[in-house]
Amino acid sequence: MGGGTAGAADSQAAATSAAAMAAAMAAADPAAPLAPALQVIVLGSGGGPLENNVTAFLVRSLASGWTKGSVVAVDAGVHLSAIVKILEKTQPQQLGEADGPSLPHVLTTGPFAGLEVCNASAEANAAHIHRDLIDGYLITHPHLDHIAGFVINTAGLPGARPKKLAGLPTTVNAFKNHIFNNIIWPNLSDENNGAGLVTYMRLVEGGSPALGKGEGKGYLEVCDGLAVKVWSVSHGHCIERHSHRGSSGSVRHGSFDASSAGIGGDPRAILTPARGVSHHHSMPPNLGAFLQDRMQGGQGGILSGGQTSRRGSGFSGVQAPDESVCVYDSSAYFIRDVTTGREILIFGDVEPDSVSLSPRNRQVWQEAGPKIAAGKLVAIFIECSYDDSQCVDRLFGHLTPRYIIEELTALAEEVVAARQVTAEQTEKPSAAAAAAAAAGDNKKRKRADTGDDNNNGGLALPKRRPTPQPREREPRGRRSDDHPISPKSLHPKQRVSSSSSSHGRDTTTTTTTTTALSQSQSHSHSTSPPTSVPMPMPLPIYPPPSGSPSGSNPPTSIAESDPQQHPEEGEESGRGLSLSQSQHDDDMMTSPTTPLSTNLSSFTHPNPPLVSSLHNALEGLKVVIIHVKEKLDGGGTPPAGEVIFEELGRHEKEGVGLGCEFVLSRAGEDFIL
Ligand SMILES: Nc1ncnc2c1ncn2[C@@H]1O[C@@H]2COP(=O)(O)O[C@H]2[C@H]1O
């Protein structure tokens, strides 16, 4: 597990030279596997409630060594204290003392192996790392558990250069208006007569086409050897009357919630690129900038039917008098090693497309798919805040294992499509030309038949699920709840049992899907009647593809999956799988974020050829689980991360088997990728 903490200075140096070699090899042979090029240090792996382990990473290009400004932080819920903790564990004993290693000293173990330190004190060395090595902070969203370390550390440790605070304009605006506002915290920024310790970098969503070239087009170089591209994603919704939000005069930039925009036609036409391999065919990569321009140009009315769209920072909702739903913006960063082109993808908090009022994950997967197919994108850091027992109305904009699988299935579709395009493109030109000529008419006819007008460059792609539609909102007239409300108090009549909410999360445990969990937690959780329990969405579990490795050696043997032989497990799985549509709909009414029934049917009636092709589609990809929320139950309950890990493994085994490697992140560890 984990990355390369075992690595000593030797291995770090080897990795660095390997990165240089890889670049040379890649230039000679584009198909050659790339050597590690990136390091990710996990400073904070959790999502609370413990405030000393909240989201924070350091990323660097191995080729850059430990030079000034060579490290970029991704979120900084914790920061300096976590670096101190790592150094305290990994600096040699008696460093700088008569009977210990002399100073300066090159660390030989831990995530900072290879770094020369000049102090015996771990704190002083951590201060050096913060002050001199880390220049840029990529913030996914402005929630406290992602920014607190940065805010506190930056005031106390000014360096010679301002820290670059980079994020979507919504994030930057939130810092301006709600953090560095001389109320919550002094204005450390270089705007509005601030102290100048922080300079804001407003990133263009989807990358600016004016930046970079070739495969690096659109990427912004944020530090030595690293370039980034950001996409906005959704992190739950807020359902309250909030006239205070957006009243600051900040116009929301970047991401765009067409579901609430009042734009005619299918919102996916704008939000979601066509199912082509490259969405850039159908949408400018800097859609955010385009919309930003439109809005700044006094055309904000396009968002709200003629009303000025003034929105609160970090929200995708439209601040219109008759609108009371907004979506928290978060983001996902593609981080690219400039020398080798190797990439990782790090998500901030994110919710599943299937429950989102503003589904935006598909566009990230459409960008990621071809990169995975090309072997460039090697790891995805994605949150899994809760285990599968968390009911939908308590997701608060987060993922659980079942939704991770759902999202990764969408990614797998994009990877398969990209591979197919590559395969077709590398066919003999003459054969391809002949086939294209022969198939041209057919395809035209087929597109007309299906109504699918996506332009895939003339290539027949496997049919992928469309991005879920934003949920239709109730007509205003039908809502009597025109008061500040929380999501869980919506549709009170539709709630099956009021005891469900009073029991909180405990009532959800009957949805537990792992045998281990049900055994270990059955004593400590309430046993509410099943009718009061929101049921889980059926998982995207497909039969193993015939002829595939799992066909001959299926991960779930008949005996294993036979409910007669394993009644407990069979019952749980069976319930999730055989749930009727009407029963499912009833259960999901407990949540305002009820997944669309179309999503459900897409899971229960998958396209067989596509399902088959998804098996092992993500082989070679590392999926690092972050932002796990501890339950702090005590009493021998397994840590939340272990439960999540087990559930992911079970979904992999019983589902299509996407083939990726799941890794649970832990603070203090690192990944060499
Ligand atoms: N409506 C709500 N009621 C109670 N807790 C919430 C609500 N919305 C968000 N939260 C919690 O607040 C937390 C803020 O950070 P997170 O998004 O990590 O996780 C969130 C939930 O744990």
XYZ file of C-alpha atoms and ligand atoms in Angstrom:
695
model
C 0.000 0.000 0.000
C 0.938 3.522 -0.185
C 3.581 4.876 -2.274
C 7.218 5.111 -1.775
C 7.766 5.884 1.868
C 10.041 2.927 2.079
C 12.185 4.739 -0.416
C 15.474 6.040 0.867
C 17.418 8.869 -0.683
C 18.773 6.312 -3.081
C 15.374 5.386 -4.340
C 14.382 9.024 -4.593
C 17.487 9.786 -6.585
C 16.863 6.714 -8.701
C 13.316 7.826 -9.295
C 14.536 11.246 -10.302
C 17.004 9.899 -12.818
C 14.433 7.344 -13.931
C 12.118 10.229 -14.663
C 14.743 11.840 -16.846
C 15.348 8.520 -18.572
C 11.651 8.004 -19.037
C 11.401 11.317 -20.789
C 14.124 10.278 -23.194
C 12.521 6.849 -23.720
C 9.121 8.355 -24.273
C 10.564 10.629 -26.897
C 12.078 7.617 -28.656
C 9.108 5.294 -28.224
C 5.765 6.813 -27.318
C 4.437 3.382 -26.337
C 7.184 2.755 -23.775
C 5.898 2.578 -20.197
C 6.712 5.679 -18.273
C 8.834 5.567 -15.158
C 7.611 7.370 -12.049
C 7.729 11.099 -12.450
C 5.588 12.522 -9.676
C 5.524 12.370 -5.914
C 2.421 12.968 -3.822
C 2.894 13.383 -0.077
C -0.231 12.916 1.997
C -0.301 15.491 4.781
C -3.948 14.948 5.667
C -5.991 11.984 4.500
C -9.252 12.413 6.387
C -12.445 14.383 6.051
C -12.995 15.094 9.724
C -14.227 15.170 12.335
C -10.612 15.065 13.560
C -9.233 18.446 12.611
C -5.641 17.244 12.671
C -5.972 15.019 9.621
C -7.998 16.959 7.075
C -7.311 17.129 3.371
C -3.853 18.221 2.302
C -1.256 17.015 -0.184
C 2.096 18.069 -1.528
C 2.956 17.302 -5.136
C 6.229 17.672 -6.973
C 7.941 16.558 -10.128
C 10.740 14.156 -9.285
C 12.833 15.685 -12.024
C 12.876 19.010 -10.210
C 14.535 17.695 -7.078
C 13.971 19.679 -3.891
C 14.554 23.089 -5.355
C 12.993 26.384 -4.417
C 9.369 26.525 -5.405
C 9.403 22.935 -6.658
C 6.501 21.760 -4.518
C 2.848 22.599 -4.941
C 0.229 22.018 -2.272
C -3.168 20.660 -3.185
C -5.514 21.839 -0.457
C -4.130 22.619 2.946
C -6.622 21.687 5.610
C -3.604 20.733 7.629
C -0.184 21.831 6.484
C 2.814 22.890 8.563
C 2.032 20.745 11.584
C 1.715 17.692 9.354
C 5.108 18.386 7.781
C 6.598 18.712 11.262
C 5.062 15.393 12.243
C 6.574 13.650 9.235
C 10.017 15.137 9.883
C 9.908 14.217 13.561
C 9.376 10.626 12.506
C 11.897 10.526 9.700
C 14.785 12.763 10.730
C 17.605 10.775 12.289
C 17.917 10.745 16.054
C 20.523 13.105 17.437
C 20.617 15.038 14.191
C 23.230 17.770 14.582
C 24.418 16.478 17.932
C 27.937 15.301 18.676
C 27.001 11.630 18.420
C 24.578 12.046 15.506
C 24.712 12.996 11.836
C 26.140 16.421 11.208
C 24.329 19.300 9.580
C 23.495 19.995 6.861
C 22.105 16.526 6.345
C 20.371 14.830 3.446
C 17.368 12.910 4.705
C 17.445 9.257 3.780
C 13.990 8.056 4.718
C 10.399 9.167 4.501
C 8.571 11.358 2.039
C 11.232 14.045 2.226
C 14.106 11.678 1.484
C 16.686 13.427 -0.632
C 15.984 16.823 0.920
C 18.900 18.569 2.569
C 17.965 19.935 5.975
C 20.007 22.483 7.880
C 18.430 22.316 11.301
C 18.216 19.804 14.087
C 14.696 20.961 14.785
C 11.952 19.322 12.766
C 9.905 22.466 13.134
C 12.642 24.655 11.688
C 13.063 22.277 8.776
C 9.322 22.231 8.212
C 9.338 26.015 8.192
C 12.013 25.907 5.486
C 9.882 23.558 3.391
C 6.865 25.803 3.793
C 8.700 29.055 3.252
C 11.041 28.144 0.427
C 9.905 25.008 -1.357
C 6.148 25.482 -1.545
C 5.098 28.393 -3.689
C 1.700 27.417 -4.939
C -1.507 26.204 -3.336
C -4.130 24.579 -5.544
C -7.355 24.848 -3.623
C -10.227 22.604 -4.644
C -12.875 24.543 -2.724
C -12.931 26.966 0.144
C -14.331 24.761 2.905
C -12.420 25.025 6.152
C -11.182 21.459 6.181
C -9.344 22.223 2.927
C -7.893 25.629 3.707
C -7.367 26.086 7.451
C -3.688 25.137 7.458
C -2.876 27.489 4.622
C -4.680 30.401 6.220
C -3.027 30.012 9.591
C 0.453 29.102 8.387
C 0.717 31.873 5.835
C 0.232 34.616 8.374
C 2.985 33.327 10.625
C 5.683 32.412 8.155
C 6.101 35.032 5.476
C 8.770 34.265 2.937
C 10.435 36.422 0.341
C 7.725 35.727 -2.221
C 3.953 35.763 -1.967
C 2.216 32.420 -1.911
C 0.210 31.735 -5.039
C -3.333 30.773 -4.135
C -4.747 29.119 -7.238
C -8.278 27.977 -7.808
C -11.428 28.507 -9.766
C -12.633 32.090 -9.589
C -15.397 30.949 -7.238
C -12.771 29.712 -4.814
C -10.667 32.836 -5.058
C -13.716 35.015 -4.580
C -14.645 33.059 -1.496
C -11.188 33.748 -0.043
C -11.537 37.409 -0.866
C -14.987 37.829 0.522
C -15.138 35.367 3.345
C -11.618 34.610 4.583
C -9.106 37.370 3.860
C -11.680 40.042 4.611
C -10.152 41.571 7.738
C -12.888 39.957 9.783
C -12.358 36.227 9.695
C -8.661 36.749 8.955
C -6.443 39.684 8.000
C -6.316 40.466 4.324
C -3.022 38.784 3.486
C -3.629 39.096 -0.222
C -2.206 41.650 -2.595
C -5.624 43.000 -3.470
C -7.683 45.666 -1.700
C -4.703 47.070 0.192
C -3.830 43.706 1.665
C -0.511 42.621 3.151
C 0.750 41.063 -0.062
C 1.654 37.662 1.366
C -0.765 35.891 -0.957
C -1.432 36.465 -4.620
C -4.543 35.071 -6.224
C -4.452 32.989 -9.392
C -7.843 32.593 -10.984
C -7.728 29.484 -13.091
C -9.659 29.070 -16.299
C -11.898 26.064 -16.065
C -10.944 23.361 -18.501
C -7.675 25.126 -19.235
C -6.914 28.110 -21.368
C -6.302 27.196 -25.006
C -3.870 30.066 -25.101
C -1.504 28.202 -22.782
C 0.857 25.356 -23.556
C 1.123 23.326 -26.688
C 0.727 19.778 -27.920
C -0.506 17.459 -25.192
C 0.195 20.190 -22.673
C -2.194 22.573 -24.353
C -4.385 24.374 -21.865
C -2.172 23.478 -18.920
C -0.866 26.197 -16.674
C 2.614 25.781 -15.221
C 2.221 26.331 -11.491
C 5.691 25.491 -10.349
C 8.921 24.104 -11.653
C 8.051 21.037 -13.722
C 4.329 20.900 -12.927
C 1.380 22.115 -14.951
C -2.304 21.943 -14.077
C -5.747 22.001 -15.557
C -8.821 22.388 -13.376
C -12.455 21.363 -13.803
C -15.304 22.304 -11.555
C -17.353 19.558 -9.954
C -20.332 19.583 -7.625
C -20.170 19.075 -3.891
C -23.758 18.820 -2.741
C -26.469 21.333 -2.582
C -27.674 23.828 -0.126
C -31.414 24.153 0.194
C -32.185 27.196 2.215
C -33.224 30.692 1.641
C -29.953 32.484 1.512
C -30.386 35.986 0.281
C -27.164 36.802 2.111
C -25.250 34.748 -0.350
C -24.452 36.574 -3.513
C -25.259 39.887 -1.944
C -21.581 40.746 -1.784
C -21.640 41.637 -5.405
C -19.340 38.861 -6.466
C -20.359 37.459 -9.750
C -19.878 33.801 -9.947
C -17.359 32.722 -12.545
C -16.106 29.541 -13.971
C -18.445 26.695 -13.502
C -21.909 26.819 -14.746
C -25.043 25.151 -13.652
C -27.231 24.956 -16.671
C -29.796 23.064 -14.695
C -30.687 26.232 -12.907
C -29.762 28.564 -15.645
C -32.994 28.686 -17.441
C -31.323 28.147 -20.749
C -33.593 26.509 -23.181
C -32.916 23.062 -24.457
C -31.012 20.205 -22.994
C -28.586 21.459 -20.357
C -26.258 18.629 -21.220
C -25.700 20.239 -24.531
C -23.677 22.813 -22.669
C -22.688 21.139 -19.460
C -21.672 17.884 -20.921
C -19.634 17.531 -23.985
C -20.897 15.221 -26.625
C -19.840 11.666 -26.226
C -16.941 12.098 -28.523
C -13.589 11.126 -27.201
C -12.527 14.675 -27.147
C -15.162 16.987 -25.837
C -13.201 19.784 -27.380
C -14.862 18.860 -30.620
C -18.157 19.958 -29.327
C -17.312 22.458 -26.659
C -14.558 24.962 -26.212
C -12.273 23.758 -23.433
C -12.604 27.044 -21.679
C -16.338 27.008 -21.448
C -16.026 28.567 -18.014
C -14.081 31.466 -19.422
C -16.540 31.850 -22.233
C -19.447 32.005 -19.839
C -17.463 34.218 -17.539
C -16.941 36.626 -20.381
C -20.601 36.511 -21.239
C -21.554 37.215 -17.672
C -19.020 39.942 -17.166
C -20.101 41.467 -20.383
C -23.442 42.267 -18.857
C -25.136 39.184 -20.191
C -25.655 37.583 -16.878
C -29.283 37.495 -17.787
C -28.658 34.398 -19.807
C -28.457 32.571 -16.557
C -31.662 33.581 -15.025
C -34.028 34.505 -17.689
C -33.071 38.115 -17.859
C -32.258 38.679 -14.239
C -28.832 39.709 -13.228
C -27.073 36.640 -12.023
C -25.312 37.466 -8.835
C -24.311 34.430 -7.026
C -22.561 33.636 -3.831
C -19.001 32.527 -3.993
C -18.683 28.853 -4.363
C -22.215 28.226 -5.384
C -23.609 27.239 -8.701
C -27.099 28.278 -7.954
C -28.647 31.332 -9.453
C -29.460 34.029 -7.003
C -32.933 34.671 -8.238
C -35.871 35.499 -6.054
C -37.648 32.298 -6.928
C -34.665 30.060 -6.665
C -33.630 28.456 -3.444
C -31.323 25.662 -4.488
C -27.651 26.052 -5.080
C -24.773 23.669 -5.550
C -21.412 23.936 -3.861
C -18.569 24.184 -6.324
C -15.541 22.033 -5.830
C -12.882 21.110 -8.329
C -10.639 18.429 -9.735
C -7.044 19.054 -10.788
C -5.151 17.293 -13.531
C -1.507 17.682 -12.558
C 1.030 17.006 -15.246
C 4.734 16.377 -15.089
C 5.950 18.731 -17.762
C 8.961 16.630 -18.757
C 7.289 13.266 -19.181
C 3.629 14.130 -19.647
C 2.724 11.795 -16.802
C -0.387 12.920 -14.966
C -2.407 12.454 -11.831
C -5.918 13.660 -11.060
C -6.880 14.942 -7.618
C -10.485 15.607 -6.688
C -11.762 17.858 -3.993
C -14.969 16.877 -2.283
C -17.365 15.634 -4.916
C -20.787 14.083 -5.225
C -21.970 11.465 -7.694
C -23.412 12.682 -10.954
C -26.391 10.420 -10.363
C -27.551 12.399 -7.345
C -26.276 15.832 -8.303
C -28.426 18.791 -9.206
C -25.538 19.872 -11.384
C -23.763 16.746 -12.616
C -20.281 17.625 -13.828
C -18.128 14.570 -13.255
C -18.626 13.179 -16.741
C -16.658 16.008 -18.287
C -13.733 15.149 -16.031
C -13.964 11.511 -17.059
C -14.091 12.532 -20.696
C -10.845 14.359 -20.233
C -9.343 11.517 -18.196
C -10.378 8.603 -20.415
C -8.017 9.210 -23.338
C -5.166 9.968 -20.932
C -5.635 6.624 -19.225
C -5.923 4.869 -22.550
C -2.624 6.476 -23.530
C -0.959 5.446 -20.265
C -0.400 9.047 -19.237
C -2.815 9.335 -16.334
C -1.701 6.871 -13.707
C -3.499 7.746 -10.500
C -6.709 9.335 -9.333
C -7.109 10.685 -5.826
C -10.798 10.671 -5.075
C -12.793 11.116 -1.951
C -14.873 8.449 -0.279
C -16.191 10.155 2.811
C -18.552 7.471 3.994
C -19.141 3.777 3.704
C -22.164 2.375 1.932
C -24.301 2.521 5.041
C -24.584 6.299 4.659
C -28.036 7.077 3.360
C -28.451 9.359 0.407
C -29.948 12.233 2.341
C -26.843 12.360 4.518
C -24.285 12.298 1.750
C -23.765 16.057 2.006
C -22.144 16.095 -1.402
C -19.825 13.160 -0.956
C -19.144 9.699 -2.338
C -19.480 6.233 -0.893
C -17.986 3.038 -2.345
C -21.030 2.274 -4.461
C -20.874 5.730 -6.001
C -17.152 5.480 -6.540
C -17.800 2.372 -8.598
C -20.582 4.162 -10.426
C -18.284 7.066 -11.272
C -15.392 4.807 -12.217
C -17.728 2.902 -14.495
C -18.389 6.162 -16.311
C -14.638 6.674 -16.526
C -14.169 3.144 -17.837
C -16.630 3.896 -20.619
C -14.512 6.837 -21.661
C -11.337 4.761 -21.564
C -12.862 2.031 -23.690
C -14.127 4.577 -26.180
C -10.706 6.201 -26.388
C -9.000 2.863 -26.917
C -11.423 2.021 -29.659
C -10.722 5.252 -31.434
C -6.987 4.676 -31.123
C -7.354 1.149 -32.462
C -9.399 2.324 -35.399
C -6.999 5.125 -36.129
C -4.045 2.775 -36.201
C -5.701 0.394 -38.621
C -4.098 0.250 -42.011
C -5.025 3.485 -43.718
C -6.324 1.717 -46.779
C -8.515 -0.633 -44.783
C -9.730 2.234 -42.678
C -10.473 4.287 -45.709
C -12.359 1.434 -47.333
C -14.270 0.706 -44.150
C -15.069 4.351 -43.672
C -16.339 4.610 -47.204
C -18.465 1.496 -46.797
C -19.749 2.451 -43.366
C -20.286 6.110 -44.063
C -23.849 5.780 -45.227
C -24.697 3.259 -42.556
C -23.438 5.456 -39.782
C -25.352 8.397 -41.036
C -28.463 6.297 -41.118
C -27.767 4.905 -37.657
C -27.264 8.323 -36.154
C -30.493 9.438 -37.659
C -32.194 6.368 -36.240
C -30.939 6.822 -32.748
C -31.101 10.527 -32.709
C -27.485 10.530 -31.661
C -25.939 13.480 -33.338
C -22.675 13.431 -31.502
C -19.796 13.844 -33.792
C -17.237 11.207 -33.018
C -15.091 11.931 -35.936
C -16.905 9.365 -37.997
C -15.977 6.562 -35.609
C -18.524 4.262 -34.085
C -18.072 4.459 -30.351
C -19.642 2.119 -27.876
C -22.837 3.529 -26.506
C -22.132 5.172 -23.204
C -24.539 6.259 -20.574
C -25.356 9.907 -20.862
C -24.476 12.195 -18.042
C -27.350 12.147 -15.617
C -29.757 14.958 -16.078
C -30.058 17.388 -13.245
C -33.103 16.469 -11.270
C -36.177 18.250 -12.274
C -37.173 20.701 -9.646
C -40.618 20.971 -8.304
C -42.608 23.791 -9.757
C -42.479 26.655 -7.384
C -46.193 26.596 -6.816
C -46.122 23.107 -5.449
C -43.693 23.917 -2.690
C -45.145 24.942 0.557
C -41.780 24.889 2.287
C -40.762 28.419 1.521
C -38.696 28.732 4.644
C -35.199 27.979 5.685
C -35.058 24.251 5.553
C -32.490 21.588 5.629
C -32.357 18.953 2.958
C -33.560 16.290 5.285
C -36.739 18.119 6.105
C -37.852 18.334 2.510
C -40.922 16.422 1.455
C -41.877 15.418 4.963
C -44.894 13.470 3.759
C -42.727 11.409 1.547
C -40.500 10.304 4.324
C -41.366 6.806 5.203
C -40.663 7.186 8.842
C -39.828 10.148 10.965
C -37.787 7.888 13.161
C -35.378 7.658 10.314
C -34.077 11.153 10.855
C -34.056 10.990 14.596
C -31.864 7.976 14.478
C -29.436 9.704 12.233
C -26.934 7.614 10.439
C -27.448 4.632 12.630
C -30.736 3.854 11.005
C -28.956 3.312 7.775
C -26.907 0.396 8.851
C -29.345 -2.129 7.544
C -28.136 -1.098 4.151
C -24.719 -2.321 5.106
C -23.351 -4.418 2.364
C -20.401 -6.128 3.909
C -20.642 -9.181 6.035
C -17.862 -7.945 8.250
C -19.584 -4.705 8.930
C -22.927 -6.201 9.667
C -21.284 -8.576 12.074
C -19.200 -6.029 13.849
C -21.728 -3.253 13.998
C -24.957 -5.055 14.534
C -24.711 -4.628 18.274
C -24.073 -0.927 18.222
C -26.542 0.276 15.659
C -30.246 0.526 15.922
C -32.307 -2.038 14.122
C -34.957 0.161 12.636
C -37.584 -1.583 10.616
C -36.499 -1.947 7.052
C -39.301 0.314 5.885
C -37.689 3.294 7.586
C -34.412 2.772 5.904
C -33.461 4.429 2.676
C -32.388 1.653 0.410
C -29.138 1.758 -1.435
C -29.092 2.244 -5.127
C -28.634 -1.029 -6.893
C -25.032 -1.358 -7.761
C -23.838 -1.502 -11.307
C -23.242 -5.197 -11.051
C -23.007 -6.955 -14.336
C -22.455 -10.553 -15.221
C -18.828 -11.382 -15.881
C -18.167 -11.094 -19.550
C -18.142 -14.385 -21.300
C -14.791 -15.325 -22.610
C -13.042 -12.930 -20.270
C -10.666 -14.151 -17.601
C -13.394 -13.767 -15.050
C -15.646 -15.867 -17.206
C -13.476 -18.893 -16.719
C -12.494 -17.989 -13.201
C -15.241 -15.744 -11.997
C -14.465 -13.534 -9.051
C -17.741 -14.564 -7.503
C -18.325 -18.233 -7.867
C -21.823 -19.598 -7.977
C -21.342 -20.995 -4.525
C -20.129 -17.668 -3.199
C -23.018 -15.742 -4.620
C -25.662 -18.292 -3.733
C -27.888 -16.756 -1.078
C -28.762 -20.212 0.138
C -25.209 -20.866 1.045
C -24.405 -17.389 2.338
C -27.733 -16.137 3.504
C -26.510 -12.979 5.155
C -24.428 -11.734 2.301
C -26.840 -13.020 -0.297
C -29.719 -11.266 1.333
C -27.963 -7.944 1.401
C -26.668 -8.141 -2.112
C -29.870 -9.586 -3.361
C -31.858 -6.778 -1.867
C -29.768 -4.227 -3.638
C -29.946 -6.027 -6.912
C -33.479 -7.220 -7.112
C -35.074 -4.105 -5.740
C -38.057 -3.306 -7.866
C -38.310 0.081 -9.467
C -41.347 1.110 -7.464
C -39.857 0.013 -4.194
C -36.700 1.823 -5.020
C -38.548 4.999 -5.860
C -40.432 4.873 -2.592
C -37.300 4.459 -0.620
C -35.421 7.145 -2.387
C -38.126 9.657 -1.685
C -36.596 10.127 1.696
C -33.976 12.141 -0.045
C -34.138 15.335 -1.999
C -31.270 13.982 -4.019
C -33.092 10.963 -5.300
C -31.265 9.487 -8.226
C -33.167 9.531 -11.431
C -34.981 6.417 -12.293
C -33.275 6.575 -15.648
C -29.988 6.098 -13.881
C -31.382 3.117 -12.116
C -32.606 1.528 -15.281
C -29.311 2.141 -16.936
C -27.716 0.054 -14.236
C -30.190 -2.746 -14.343
C -30.216 -2.956 -18.112
C -26.688 -2.314 -19.138
C -25.626 -2.468 -22.693
C -24.118 -5.964 -22.791
C -21.307 -5.374 -25.273
C -20.239 -2.279 -23.397
C -20.374 -4.024 -20.033
C -18.183 -6.720 -21.406
C -15.668 -4.218 -22.668
C -15.505 -2.472 -19.319
C -13.986 -5.471 -17.607
C -10.455 -4.520 -16.557
C -10.797 -1.265 -18.465
C -9.022 0.553 -15.655
C -6.214 -1.931 -15.205
C -3.008 -0.162 -14.242
C -4.817 2.796 -12.725
C -4.289 3.532 -9.051
C -7.343 4.919 -7.285
C -6.320 6.523 -4.023
C -9.116 6.994 -1.520
C -9.025 10.278 0.372
C -11.230 12.309 2.725
C -12.519 9.378 4.736
C -14.628 10.566 7.651
C -13.928 8.697 10.840
C -16.902 7.495 12.824
C -15.083 7.421 16.148
C -17.473 4.756 17.345
C -15.026 2.844 19.472
C -16.040 -0.542 20.734
C -14.013 -2.502 18.245
C -15.720 -1.015 15.219
C -13.329 -1.173 12.283
C -11.944 2.170 11.148
C -14.063 3.798 8.448
C -11.302 3.420 5.883
C -11.173 -0.319 6.352
C -14.899 -0.683 5.873
C -14.739 1.449 2.737
C -11.825 -0.509 1.414
C -13.615 -3.792 1.972
C -16.752 -2.527 0.287
C -14.808 -1.340 -2.732
C -13.186 -4.736 -2.979
C -16.553 -6.422 -2.801
C -18.019 -4.208 -5.499
C -15.042 -4.936 -7.705
C -15.408 -8.643 -7.107
C -19.125 -8.827 -7.623
C -19.445 -6.190 -10.286
C -17.924 -5.791 -13.680
C -14.394 -5.774 -12.309
C -12.919 -2.539 -13.548
C -9.432 -3.718 -12.692
C -8.071 -0.628 -10.985
C -6.042 -0.799 -7.797
C -7.658 0.821 -4.773
C -5.360 2.305 -2.173
C -6.338 3.933 1.064
C -4.351 7.085 1.733
C -2.793 7.680 5.125
C -1.287 10.848 6.465
C 2.501 10.778 6.403
C 2.746 8.432 3.441
C 3.713 9.275 -0.066
C 3.149 7.961 -3.543
C 5.765 7.787 -6.254
C 3.790 7.745 -9.478
N -27.172 19.861 6.203
C -26.207 19.405 6.991
N -26.471 18.938 8.219
C -25.501 18.468 9.017
N -24.208 18.401 8.645
C -23.875 18.833 7.425
C -24.843 19.365 6.539
N -24.226 19.710 5.411
C -22.926 19.414 5.581
N -22.712 18.888 6.787
C -21.424 18.468 7.372
O -20.554 19.577 7.274
C -19.377 19.103 6.687
C -18.569 20.131 5.954
O -17.442 19.473 5.416
P -17.657 18.198 4.507
O -18.256 18.617 3.241
O -16.423 17.399 4.508
O -18.739 17.327 5.297
C -19.829 18.040 5.727
C -20.809 17.310 6.596
O -20.141 16.466 7.481
